[in-house]
Amino acid sequence: MRASAGGEAAGGGGGSLISRVAHVKNALLIFIFKLENEYERLTWPSVLDNFALLSSQLNTINKLLKNEKTPSFRNQVIIPLLLKLTEQRVPVFSHEIVPDYLRTKPDPEVEEQEKQLSVEAARIGPEVAQKQIQTLNKLCSNLLEKLNNPRDDRDSETAAIRQSKPSFNPADTNALVGAVALWEGAL
Amino acid sequence: MEAPPVTSMPVTGGAVNMMEYLLQGSVLDQALESLLHRLRGLSDNMDPETFTDHELVYLLKGQQGNPFILRARRSLSHPTSPWHLRYLGQPEVGDKSRHALVRNCVDVAASHSLPEFLNEMGFRMDHEFTANGHIFRKGVMKIVVSKLSRILVPGNTDNTERLSLSYLVELSVLAPAGQDTVSEDMRSFAEQLKPLVHLEKIDPSKQRH
C-alpha cells in the first residue's frame, strides 16, 4: 500500500516515507519467498533476523511519522487503489478486504487479552515487576555466560558426576546384543 | 528332500546388494530420558515416533553347520501393516579400521500368512520377543532405542518379561555395498552421544561366553 495520498500532502517528507515503505515491502517479499520456498533449510535464528529487520524498518517509519515536521495523517484515509498502485495484489476494493486493510484496532478477542495482561501487570505492582525483570535478566546472563565460556574446570566436575552416575552398563550391552543376535543369555 | 545349501548367498535377482552398517550400545532406564532428549535435538525434525514390534526368529537347519536364520517382524501398534522379513548375513571381516559392523541385509515385506508359509518351507521358529521403544532418523541414519521383552507364553504378546533393565540403542544405516564414508558419519554421530551411551561395533559371534 503506497501512502501516495499522504505523500502528496506532506510534500518533500512524503518521498522518504514512500522509500521507507518500499524497503519494508521488499523485505517482506524476500521473507515470504524464503518461507514458502526454502522452509526446509530455514533455521529459527534466520527467521528471527528477518523479523528484526522488519521491526527496525517499521521503527524508522514510526519515527518518521512522529517527526514534528510531518503533517498529521489522521484526517486522511489510505486507500489501496486497484491494480496499478498495488501491483495486482488488490484486484477489487471490495467489502472483503476493507476490514483487513483499513484496520485501526486489533480484534476484540485480542483486545480482551491485552486488557487482561495490563490488569495483571498493574496488580503486581511496580516493585515486584522490577524485581522479576532483574531476576530474569540475571538468569539469562548466567546462562549465556555458561554457554559461551567453555571452562576447563567444568569438564572435571562433569567427569566427577559421570563417574558417580553411570548411564549405561557394558554388561547389559553385551547381554542385549547377545540376546538379539543369538538368543543366548536370555534363556 | 535335500535341504538347500545354506552357505550360499541369498539370490538377489539383480537388485543392489544392500549392506547394513550397525553400531550398538545400551542405556540404563534412569538415563533413558536424557538420551531421548539428546536424540530429539540431534536428529531430524520429526514427531517422536514410538513403536511396538513382535519379532519371530526362524531357523532352517541344514546338514552343514550353521542354520539359516530369517527374522520376521510385525508391528503390534499397526496390526494391519505388512510383516517385514529380513535376512542378515555374517558380519564382514574387513579391515579393523572400519568403525561399524557391516553385514549383508535383505529386506522384504510379506503378507500376514508369513508364519505359516515359513513353517511350510521347513523353517522352525526358534524364539520370539517383543521390542518397543523410540525411533529417530538423521539423514540415512536410523537410531532405535528399544526395550526387549521375552514372551513367556508362545503366541501371547501381552504376557512379557523384560530381558534386562537397560534399553538397547542401535544406530544403523542401509547402504549399497562399498560405501565406506557411511561408517565415518556414524562414528561422528556416535561421538555426540557420549558419555550417555557408548555405541560400538559388537560382533555377536565373539560374545559367546
mmCIF file with all atom_site columns, C-alpha atoms in Angstrom, chain A:
data_model
loop_
_atom_site.group_PDB
_atom_site.id
_atom_site.type_symbol
_atom_site.label_atom_id
_atom_site.label_alt_id
_atom_site.label_comp_id
_atom_site.label_asym_id
_atom_site.label_entity_id
_atom_site.label_seq_id
_atom_site.pdbx_PDB_ins_code
_atom_site.Cartn_x
_atom_site.Cartn_y
_atom_site.Cartn_z
_atom_site.occupancy
_atom_site.B_iso_or_equiv
_atom_site.pdbx_formal_charge
_atom_site.auth_seq_id
_atom_site.auth_comp_id
_atom_site.auth_asym_id
_atom_site.auth_atom_id
_atom_site.pdbx_PDB_model_num
ATOM 1   C CA . MET A 1 1   ? 0.000   0.000   0.000   1.00 0.00 ? 1   MET A CA 1
ATOM 2   C CA . ARG A 1 2   ? 1.709   3.157   -1.111  1.00 0.00 ? 2   ARG A CA 1
ATOM 3   C CA . ALA A 1 3   ? 0.998   6.199   1.017   1.00 0.00 ? 3   ALA A CA 1
ATOM 4   C CA . SER A 1 4   ? 0.674   8.277   -2.089  1.00 0.00 ? 4   SER A CA 1
ATOM 5   C CA . ALA A 1 5   ? -2.138  10.478  -0.817  1.00 0.00 ? 5   ALA A CA 1
ATOM 6   C CA . GLY A 1 6   ? -0.175  11.295  2.333   1.00 0.00 ? 6   GLY A CA 1
ATOM 7   C CA . GLY A 1 7   ? 2.946   11.766  0.284   1.00 0.00 ? 7   GLY A CA 1
ATOM 8   C CA . GLU A 1 8   ? 1.422   14.453  -1.806  1.00 0.00 ? 8   GLU A CA 1
ATOM 9   C CA . ALA A 1 9   ? 0.122   16.298  1.220   1.00 0.00 ? 9   ALA A CA 1
ATOM 10  C CA . ALA A 1 10  ? 3.440   16.192  3.018   1.00 0.00 ? 10  ALA A CA 1
ATOM 11  C CA . GLY A 1 11  ? 5.440   17.358  0.056   1.00 0.00 ? 11  GLY A CA 1
ATOM 12  C CA . GLY A 1 12  ? 9.108   16.542  0.476   1.00 0.00 ? 12  GLY A CA 1
ATOM 13  C CA . GLY A 1 13  ? 8.647   14.433  3.626   1.00 0.00 ? 13  GLY A CA 1
ATOM 14  C CA . GLY A 1 14  ? 6.407   12.018  1.758   1.00 0.00 ? 14  GLY A CA 1
ATOM 15  C CA . GLY A 1 15  ? 9.210   10.946  -0.534  1.00 0.00 ? 15  GLY A CA 1
ATOM 16  C CA . SER A 1 16  ? 11.270  9.397   2.229   1.00 0.00 ? 16  SER A CA 1
ATOM 17  C CA . LEU A 1 17  ? 8.135   7.815   3.662   1.00 0.00 ? 17  LEU A CA 1
ATOM 18  C CA . ILE A 1 18  ? 7.496   6.188   0.301   1.00 0.00 ? 18  ILE A CA 1
ATOM 19  C CA . SER A 1 19  ? 11.044  4.910   0.129   1.00 0.00 ? 19  SER A CA 1
ATOM 20  C CA . ARG A 1 20  ? 10.892  3.519   3.686   1.00 0.00 ? 20  ARG A CA 1
ATOM 21  C CA . VAL A 1 21  ? 7.660   1.736   2.890   1.00 0.00 ? 21  VAL A CA 1
ATOM 22  C CA . ALA A 1 22  ? 9.236   0.390   -0.266  1.00 0.00 ? 22  ALA A CA 1
ATOM 23  C CA . HIS A 1 23  ? 12.050  -1.055  1.855   1.00 0.00 ? 23  HIS A CA 1
ATOM 24  C CA . VAL A 1 24  ? 9.576   -2.762  4.130   1.00 0.00 ? 24  VAL A CA 1
ATOM 25  C CA . LYS A 1 25  ? 7.755   -4.139  1.114   1.00 0.00 ? 25  LYS A CA 1
ATOM 26  C CA . ASN A 1 26  ? 10.962  -5.562  -0.310  1.00 0.00 ? 26  ASN A CA 1
ATOM 27  C CA . ALA A 1 27  ? 11.963  -7.088  2.989   1.00 0.00 ? 27  ALA A CA 1
ATOM 28  C CA . LEU A 1 28  ? 8.543   -8.706  3.309   1.00 0.00 ? 28  LEU A CA 1
ATOM 29  C CA . LEU A 1 29  ? 8.728   -10.062 -0.235  1.00 0.00 ? 29  LEU A CA 1
ATOM 30  C CA . ILE A 1 30  ? 12.095  -11.661 0.404   1.00 0.00 ? 30  ILE A CA 1
ATOM 31  C CA . PHE A 1 31  ? 10.955  -13.104 3.722   1.00 0.00 ? 31  PHE A CA 1
ATOM 32  C CA . ILE A 1 32  ? 7.767   -14.586 2.266   1.00 0.00 ? 32  ILE A CA 1
ATOM 33  C CA . PHE A 1 33  ? 9.726   -16.076 -0.609  1.00 0.00 ? 33  PHE A CA 1
ATOM 34  C CA . LYS A 1 34  ? 12.112  -17.668 1.848   1.00 0.00 ? 34  LYS A CA 1
ATOM 35  C CA . LEU A 1 35  ? 9.304   -19.044 3.952   1.00 0.00 ? 35  LEU A CA 1
ATOM 36  C CA . GLU A 1 36  ? 7.488   -20.532 1.001   1.00 0.00 ? 36  GLU A CA 1
ATOM 37  C CA . ASN A 1 37  ? 10.385  -21.996 -0.920  1.00 0.00 ? 37  ASN A CA 1
ATOM 38  C CA . GLU A 1 38  ? 13.230  -22.683 1.458   1.00 0.00 ? 38  GLU A CA 1
ATOM 39  C CA . TYR A 1 39  ? 11.381  -23.692 4.585   1.00 0.00 ? 39  TYR A CA 1
ATOM 40  C CA . GLU A 1 40  ? 13.223  -26.966 4.936   1.00 0.00 ? 40  GLU A CA 1
ATOM 41  C CA . ARG A 1 41  ? 16.565  -25.224 5.292   1.00 0.00 ? 41  ARG A CA 1
ATOM 42  C CA . LEU A 1 42  ? 15.342  -22.321 7.355   1.00 0.00 ? 42  LEU A CA 1
ATOM 43  C CA . THR A 1 43  ? 16.619  -22.044 10.912  1.00 0.00 ? 43  THR A CA 1
ATOM 44  C CA . TRP A 1 44  ? 14.964  -20.178 13.723  1.00 0.00 ? 44  TRP A CA 1
ATOM 45  C CA . PRO A 1 45  ? 17.801  -17.610 14.095  1.00 0.00 ? 45  PRO A CA 1
ATOM 46  C CA . SER A 1 46  ? 17.487  -16.558 10.461  1.00 0.00 ? 46  SER A CA 1
ATOM 47  C CA . VAL A 1 47  ? 13.712  -16.208 10.859  1.00 0.00 ? 47  VAL A CA 1
ATOM 48  C CA . LEU A 1 48  ? 14.381  -14.028 13.890  1.00 0.00 ? 48  LEU A CA 1
ATOM 49  C CA . ASP A 1 49  ? 16.815  -11.953 11.824  1.00 0.00 ? 49  ASP A CA 1
ATOM 50  C CA . ASN A 1 50  ? 14.109  -11.305 9.270   1.00 0.00 ? 50  ASN A CA 1
ATOM 51  C CA . PHE A 1 51  ? 11.676  -10.277 11.959  1.00 0.00 ? 51  PHE A CA 1
ATOM 52  C CA . ALA A 1 52  ? 14.283  -7.977  13.468  1.00 0.00 ? 52  ALA A CA 1
ATOM 53  C CA . LEU A 1 53  ? 14.868  -6.342  10.103  1.00 0.00 ? 53  LEU A CA 1
ATOM 54  C CA . LEU A 1 54  ? 11.159  -5.780  9.610   1.00 0.00 ? 54  LEU A CA 1
ATOM 55  C CA . SER A 1 55  ? 10.750  -4.380  13.083  1.00 0.00 ? 55  SER A CA 1
ATOM 56  C CA . SER A 1 56  ? 13.640  -1.953  12.630  1.00 0.00 ? 56  SER A CA 1
ATOM 57  C CA . GLN A 1 57  ? 12.176  -0.751  9.372   1.00 0.00 ? 57  GLN A CA 1
ATOM 58  C CA . LEU A 1 58  ? 8.781   -0.278  10.978  1.00 0.00 ? 58  LEU A CA 1
ATOM 59  C CA . ASN A 1 59  ? 10.528  1.622   13.755  1.00 0.00 ? 59  ASN A CA 1
ATOM 60  C CA . THR A 1 60  ? 12.105  4.072   11.347  1.00 0.00 ? 60  THR A CA 1
ATOM 61  C CA . ILE A 1 61  ? 8.760   4.599   9.686   1.00 0.00 ? 61  ILE A CA 1
ATOM 62  C CA . ASN A 1 62  ? 7.209   5.276   13.069  1.00 0.00 ? 62  ASN A CA 1
ATOM 63  C CA . LYS A 1 63  ? 9.924   7.755   13.924  1.00 0.00 ? 63  LYS A CA 1
ATOM 64  C CA . LEU A 1 64  ? 9.434   9.485   10.631  1.00 0.00 ? 64  LEU A CA 1
ATOM 65  C CA . LEU A 1 65  ? 5.715   9.751   11.204  1.00 0.00 ? 65  LEU A CA 1
ATOM 66  C CA . LYS A 1 66  ? 6.210   11.071  14.731  1.00 0.00 ? 66  LYS A CA 1
ATOM 67  C CA . ASN A 1 67  ? 8.566   13.749  13.485  1.00 0.00 ? 67  ASN A CA 1
ATOM 68  C CA . GLU A 1 68  ? 7.134   17.177  14.194  1.00 0.00 ? 68  GLU A CA 1
ATOM 69  C CA . LYS A 1 69  ? 7.582   18.333  10.679  1.00 0.00 ? 69  LYS A CA 1
ATOM 70  C CA . THR A 1 70  ? 5.368   15.592  9.321   1.00 0.00 ? 70  THR A CA 1
ATOM 71  C CA . PRO A 1 71  ? 1.790   16.730  8.954   1.00 0.00 ? 71  PRO A CA 1
ATOM 72  C CA . SER A 1 72  ? -0.724  14.565  10.679  1.00 0.00 ? 72  SER A CA 1
ATOM 73  C CA . PHE A 1 73  ? -2.208  11.879  8.510   1.00 0.00 ? 73  PHE A CA 1
ATOM 74  C CA . ARG A 1 74  ? -5.103  11.207  10.796  1.00 0.00 ? 74  ARG A CA 1
ATOM 75  C CA . ASN A 1 75  ? -7.534  13.102  8.678   1.00 0.00 ? 75  ASN A CA 1
ATOM 76  C CA . GLN A 1 76  ? -6.613  11.215  5.555   1.00 0.00 ? 76  GLN A CA 1
ATOM 77  C CA . VAL A 1 77  ? -7.562  7.715   4.622   1.00 0.00 ? 77  VAL A CA 1
ATOM 78  C CA . ILE A 1 78  ? -5.152  5.498   2.747   1.00 0.00 ? 78  ILE A CA 1
ATOM 79  C CA . ILE A 1 79  ? -6.999  3.564   0.097   1.00 0.00 ? 79  ILE A CA 1
ATOM 80  C CA . PRO A 1 80  ? -5.208  0.845   -1.869  1.00 0.00 ? 80  PRO A CA 1
ATOM 81  C CA . LEU A 1 81  ? -6.171  1.947   -5.319  1.00 0.00 ? 81  LEU A CA 1
ATOM 82  C CA . LEU A 1 82  ? -6.513  -1.030  -7.502  1.00 0.00 ? 82  LEU A CA 1
ATOM 83  C CA . LEU A 1 83  ? -4.153  -2.723  -9.859  1.00 0.00 ? 83  LEU A CA 1
ATOM 84  C CA . LYS A 1 84  ? -1.735  -0.057  -10.851 1.00 0.00 ? 84  LYS A CA 1
ATOM 85  C CA . LEU A 1 85  ? -0.542  1.001   -7.443  1.00 0.00 ? 85  LEU A CA 1
ATOM 86  C CA . THR A 1 86  ? -0.615  -2.268  -5.578  1.00 0.00 ? 86  THR A CA 1
ATOM 87  C CA . GLU A 1 87  ? 0.954   -4.346  -8.342  1.00 0.00 ? 87  GLU A CA 1
ATOM 88  C CA . GLN A 1 88  ? -2.064  -6.586  -8.845  1.00 0.00 ? 88  GLN A CA 1
ATOM 89  C CA . ARG A 1 89  ? -2.237  -7.741  -5.251  1.00 0.00 ? 89  ARG A CA 1
ATOM 90  C CA . VAL A 1 90  ? -5.563  -5.994  -4.606  1.00 0.00 ? 90  VAL A CA 1
ATOM 91  C CA . PRO A 1 91  ? -7.832  -6.894  -7.512  1.00 0.00 ? 91  PRO A CA 1
ATOM 92  C CA . VAL A 1 92  ? -11.022 -5.230  -6.289  1.00 0.00 ? 92  VAL A CA 1
ATOM 93  C CA . PHE A 1 93  ? -11.557 -2.807  -3.451  1.00 0.00 ? 93  PHE A CA 1
ATOM 94  C CA . SER A 1 94  ? -14.471 -4.754  -2.046  1.00 0.00 ? 94  SER A CA 1
ATOM 95  C CA . HIS A 1 95  ? -16.183 -5.376  1.277   1.00 0.00 ? 95  HIS A CA 1
ATOM 96  C CA . GLU A 1 96  ? -13.998 -8.413  1.940   1.00 0.00 ? 96  GLU A CA 1
ATOM 97  C CA . ILE A 1 97  ? -10.731 -6.586  2.127   1.00 0.00 ? 97  ILE A CA 1
ATOM 98  C CA . VAL A 1 98  ? -11.892 -3.427  3.885   1.00 0.00 ? 98  VAL A CA 1
ATOM 99  C CA . PRO A 1 99  ? -11.751 -4.904  7.422   1.00 0.00 ? 99  PRO A CA 1
ATOM 100 C CA . ASP A 1 100 ? -8.254  -6.207  6.833   1.00 0.00 ? 100 ASP A CA 1
ATOM 101 C CA . TYR A 1 101 ? -6.651  -3.294  5.052   1.00 0.00 ? 101 TYR A CA 1
ATOM 102 C CA . LEU A 1 102 ? -8.303  -0.372  6.829   1.00 0.00 ? 102 LEU A CA 1
ATOM 103 C CA . ARG A 1 103 ? -7.974  -1.837  10.310  1.00 0.00 ? 103 ARG A CA 1
ATOM 104 C CA . THR A 1 104 ? -7.062  0.522   13.134  1.00 0.00 ? 104 THR A CA 1
ATOM 105 C CA . LYS A 1 105 ? -7.703  -1.628  16.201  1.00 0.00 ? 105 LYS A CA 1
ATOM 106 C CA . PRO A 1 106 ? -6.966  -5.282  16.895  1.00 0.00 ? 106 PRO A CA 1
ATOM 107 C CA . ASP A 1 107 ? -9.722  -7.916  17.048  1.00 0.00 ? 107 ASP A CA 1
ATOM 108 C CA . PRO A 1 108 ? -11.996 -7.866  20.102  1.00 0.00 ? 108 PRO A CA 1
ATOM 109 C CA . GLU A 1 109 ? -10.540 -11.134 21.422  1.00 0.00 ? 109 GLU A CA 1
ATOM 110 C CA . VAL A 1 110 ? -7.035  -9.752  21.161  1.00 0.00 ? 110 VAL A CA 1
ATOM 111 C CA . GLU A 1 111 ? -8.105  -6.521  22.833  1.00 0.00 ? 111 GLU A CA 1
ATOM 112 C CA . GLU A 1 112 ? -9.625  -8.554  25.653  1.00 0.00 ? 112 GLU A CA 1
ATOM 113 C CA . GLN A 1 113 ? -6.385  -10.488 26.137  1.00 0.00 ? 113 GLN A CA 1
ATOM 114 C CA . GLU A 1 114 ? -4.339  -7.297  26.124  1.00 0.00 ? 114 GLU A CA 1
ATOM 115 C CA . LYS A 1 115 ? -6.642  -5.768  28.725  1.00 0.00 ? 115 LYS A CA 1
ATOM 116 C CA . GLN A 1 116 ? -6.247  -8.831  30.949  1.00 0.00 ? 116 GLN A CA 1
ATOM 117 C CA . LEU A 1 117 ? -2.491  -8.658  30.635  1.00 0.00 ? 117 LEU A CA 1
ATOM 118 C CA . SER A 1 118 ? -2.380  -4.984  31.578  1.00 0.00 ? 118 SER A CA 1
ATOM 119 C CA . VAL A 1 119 ? -4.701  -5.608  34.570  1.00 0.00 ? 119 VAL A CA 1
ATOM 120 C CA . GLU A 1 120 ? -2.379  -8.404  35.661  1.00 0.00 ? 120 GLU A CA 1
ATOM 121 C CA . ALA A 1 121 ? 0.645   -6.169  35.260  1.00 0.00 ? 121 ALA A CA 1
ATOM 122 C CA . ALA A 1 122 ? -0.955  -3.377  37.283  1.00 0.00 ? 122 ALA A CA 1
ATOM 123 C CA . ARG A 1 123 ? -1.948  -5.821  40.014  1.00 0.00 ? 123 ARG A CA 1
ATOM 124 C CA . ILE A 1 124 ? 1.517   -6.988  40.960  1.00 0.00 ? 124 ILE A CA 1
ATOM 125 C CA . GLY A 1 125 ? 2.879   -3.519  41.473  1.00 0.00 ? 125 GLY A CA 1
ATOM 126 C CA . PRO A 1 126 ? 5.945   -1.835  40.030  1.00 0.00 ? 126 PRO A CA 1
ATOM 127 C CA . GLU A 1 127 ? 8.500   -3.003  42.633  1.00 0.00 ? 127 GLU A CA 1
ATOM 128 C CA . VAL A 1 128 ? 7.581   -6.664  42.254  1.00 0.00 ? 128 VAL A CA 1
ATOM 129 C CA . ALA A 1 129 ? 7.664   -6.316  38.488  1.00 0.00 ? 129 ALA A CA 1
ATOM 130 C CA . GLN A 1 130 ? 11.074  -4.677  38.643  1.00 0.00 ? 130 GLN A CA 1
ATOM 131 C CA . LYS A 1 131 ? 12.417  -7.484  40.803  1.00 0.00 ? 131 LYS A CA 1
ATOM 132 C CA . GLN A 1 132 ? 11.047  -10.096 38.424  1.00 0.00 ? 132 GLN A CA 1
ATOM 133 C CA . ILE A 1 133 ? 12.689  -8.324  35.497  1.00 0.00 ? 133 ILE A CA 1
ATOM 134 C CA . GLN A 1 134 ? 16.000  -8.268  37.335  1.00 0.00 ? 134 GLN A CA 1
ATOM 135 C CA . THR A 1 135 ? 15.822  -11.983 38.166  1.00 0.00 ? 135 THR A CA 1
ATOM 136 C CA . LEU A 1 136 ? 15.055  -12.829 34.547  1.00 0.00 ? 136 LEU A CA 1
ATOM 137 C CA . ASN A 1 137 ? 17.970  -10.726 33.332  1.00 0.00 ? 137 ASN A CA 1
ATOM 138 C CA . LYS A 1 138 ? 20.309  -12.347 35.819  1.00 0.00 ? 138 LYS A CA 1
ATOM 139 C CA . LEU A 1 139 ? 19.210  -15.866 34.822  1.00 0.00 ? 139 LEU A CA 1
ATOM 140 C CA . CYS A 1 140 ? 19.660  -15.086 31.135  1.00 0.00 ? 140 CYS A CA 1
ATOM 141 C CA . SER A 1 141 ? 23.104  -13.590 31.593  1.00 0.00 ? 141 SER A CA 1
ATOM 142 C CA . ASN A 1 142 ? 24.219  -16.549 33.744  1.00 0.00 ? 142 ASN A CA 1
ATOM 143 C CA . LEU A 1 143 ? 23.034  -18.980 31.120  1.00 0.00 ? 143 LEU A CA 1
ATOM 144 C CA . LEU A 1 144 ? 24.710  -17.025 28.330  1.00 0.00 ? 144 LEU A CA 1
ATOM 145 C CA . GLU A 1 145 ? 27.946  -16.923 30.252  1.00 0.00 ? 145 GLU A CA 1
ATOM 146 C CA . LYS A 1 146 ? 27.879  -20.662 30.863  1.00 0.00 ? 146 LYS A CA 1
ATOM 147 C CA . LEU A 1 147 ? 27.152  -21.390 27.222  1.00 0.00 ? 147 LEU A CA 1
ATOM 148 C CA . ASN A 1 148 ? 29.746  -19.015 25.826  1.00 0.00 ? 148 ASN A CA 1
ATOM 149 C CA . ASN A 1 149 ? 32.716  -19.766 28.027  1.00 0.00 ? 149 ASN A CA 1
ATOM 150 C CA . PRO A 1 150 ? 33.857  -23.374 27.869  1.00 0.00 ? 150 PRO A CA 1
ATOM 151 C CA . ARG A 1 151 ? 35.761  -23.644 31.090  1.00 0.00 ? 151 ARG A CA 1
ATOM 152 C CA . ASP A 1 152 ? 38.216  -26.390 31.892  1.00 0.00 ? 152 ASP A CA 1
ATOM 153 C CA . ASP A 1 153 ? 37.052  -26.848 35.454  1.00 0.00 ? 153 ASP A CA 1
ATOM 154 C CA . ARG A 1 154 ? 33.581  -27.548 34.113  1.00 0.00 ? 154 ARG A CA 1
ATOM 155 C CA . ASP A 1 155 ? 34.837  -30.673 32.365  1.00 0.00 ? 155 ASP A CA 1
ATOM 156 C CA . SER A 1 156 ? 36.371  -32.029 35.535  1.00 0.00 ? 156 SER A CA 1
ATOM 157 C CA . GLU A 1 157 ? 33.188  -31.515 37.531  1.00 0.00 ? 157 GLU A CA 1
ATOM 158 C CA . THR A 1 158 ? 31.097  -33.237 34.869  1.00 0.00 ? 158 THR A CA 1
ATOM 159 C CA . ALA A 1 159 ? 33.600  -36.094 34.861  1.00 0.00 ? 159 ALA A CA 1
ATOM 160 C CA . ALA A 1 160 ? 33.092  -36.479 38.589  1.00 0.00 ? 160 ALA A CA 1
ATOM 161 C CA . ILE A 1 161 ? 29.313  -36.541 38.184  1.00 0.00 ? 161 ILE A CA 1
ATOM 162 C CA . ARG A 1 162 ? 29.585  -39.044 35.391  1.00 0.00 ? 162 ARG A CA 1
ATOM 163 C CA . GLN A 1 163 ? 31.543  -41.480 37.498  1.00 0.00 ? 163 GLN A CA 1
ATOM 164 C CA . SER A 1 164 ? 29.029  -41.453 40.301  1.00 0.00 ? 164 SER A CA 1
ATOM 165 C CA . LYS A 1 165 ? 26.015  -41.938 37.998  1.00 0.00 ? 165 LYS A CA 1
ATOM 166 C CA . PRO A 1 166 ? 26.859  -44.137 35.052  1.00 0.00 ? 166 PRO A CA 1
ATOM 167 C CA . SER A 1 167 ? 24.229  -44.060 32.386  1.00 0.00 ? 167 SER A CA 1
ATOM 168 C CA . PHE A 1 168 ? 24.941  -47.404 30.816  1.00 0.00 ? 168 PHE A CA 1
ATOM 169 C CA . ASN A 1 169 ? 26.150  -50.797 31.841  1.00 0.00 ? 169 ASN A CA 1
ATOM 170 C CA . PRO A 1 170 ? 28.515  -52.553 29.423  1.00 0.00 ? 170 PRO A CA 1
ATOM 171 C CA . ALA A 1 171 ? 27.469  -55.945 30.728  1.00 0.00 ? 171 ALA A CA 1
ATOM 172 C CA . ASP A 1 172 ? 23.886  -55.111 29.841  1.00 0.00 ? 172 ASP A CA 1
ATOM 173 C CA . THR A 1 173 ? 25.026  -54.051 26.375  1.00 0.00 ? 173 THR A CA 1
ATOM 174 C CA . ASN A 1 174 ? 26.669  -57.378 25.778  1.00 0.00 ? 174 ASN A CA 1
ATOM 175 C CA . ALA A 1 175 ? 23.686  -59.235 27.203  1.00 0.00 ? 175 ALA A CA 1
ATOM 176 C CA . LEU A 1 176 ? 21.212  -57.393 24.975  1.00 0.00 ? 176 LEU A CA 1
ATOM 177 C CA . VAL A 1 177 ? 23.310  -57.728 21.845  1.00 0.00 ? 177 VAL A CA 1
ATOM 178 C CA . GLY A 1 178 ? 23.839  -61.392 22.548  1.00 0.00 ? 178 GLY A CA 1
ATOM 179 C CA . ALA A 1 179 ? 20.116  -61.838 23.111  1.00 0.00 ? 179 ALA A CA 1
ATOM 180 C CA . VAL A 1 180 ? 19.165  -60.205 19.832  1.00 0.00 ? 180 VAL A CA 1
ATOM 181 C CA . ALA A 1 181 ? 21.756  -61.949 17.733  1.00 0.00 ? 181 ALA A CA 1
ATOM 182 C CA . LEU A 1 182 ? 21.859  -65.401 19.236  1.00 0.00 ? 182 LEU A CA 1
ATOM 183 C CA . TRP A 1 183 ? 19.236  -65.509 21.996  1.00 0.00 ? 183 TRP A CA 1
ATOM 184 C CA . GLU A 1 184 ? 21.981  -66.509 24.359  1.00 0.00 ? 184 GLU A CA 1
ATOM 185 C CA . GLY A 1 185 ? 21.718  -65.422 27.919  1.00 0.00 ? 185 GLY A CA 1
ATOM 186 C CA . ALA A 1 186 ? 18.016  -64.831 27.515  1.00 0.00 ? 186 ALA A CA 1
ATOM 187 C CA . LEU A 1 187 ? 17.072  -68.367 28.323  1.00 0.00 ? 187 LEU A CA 1
#
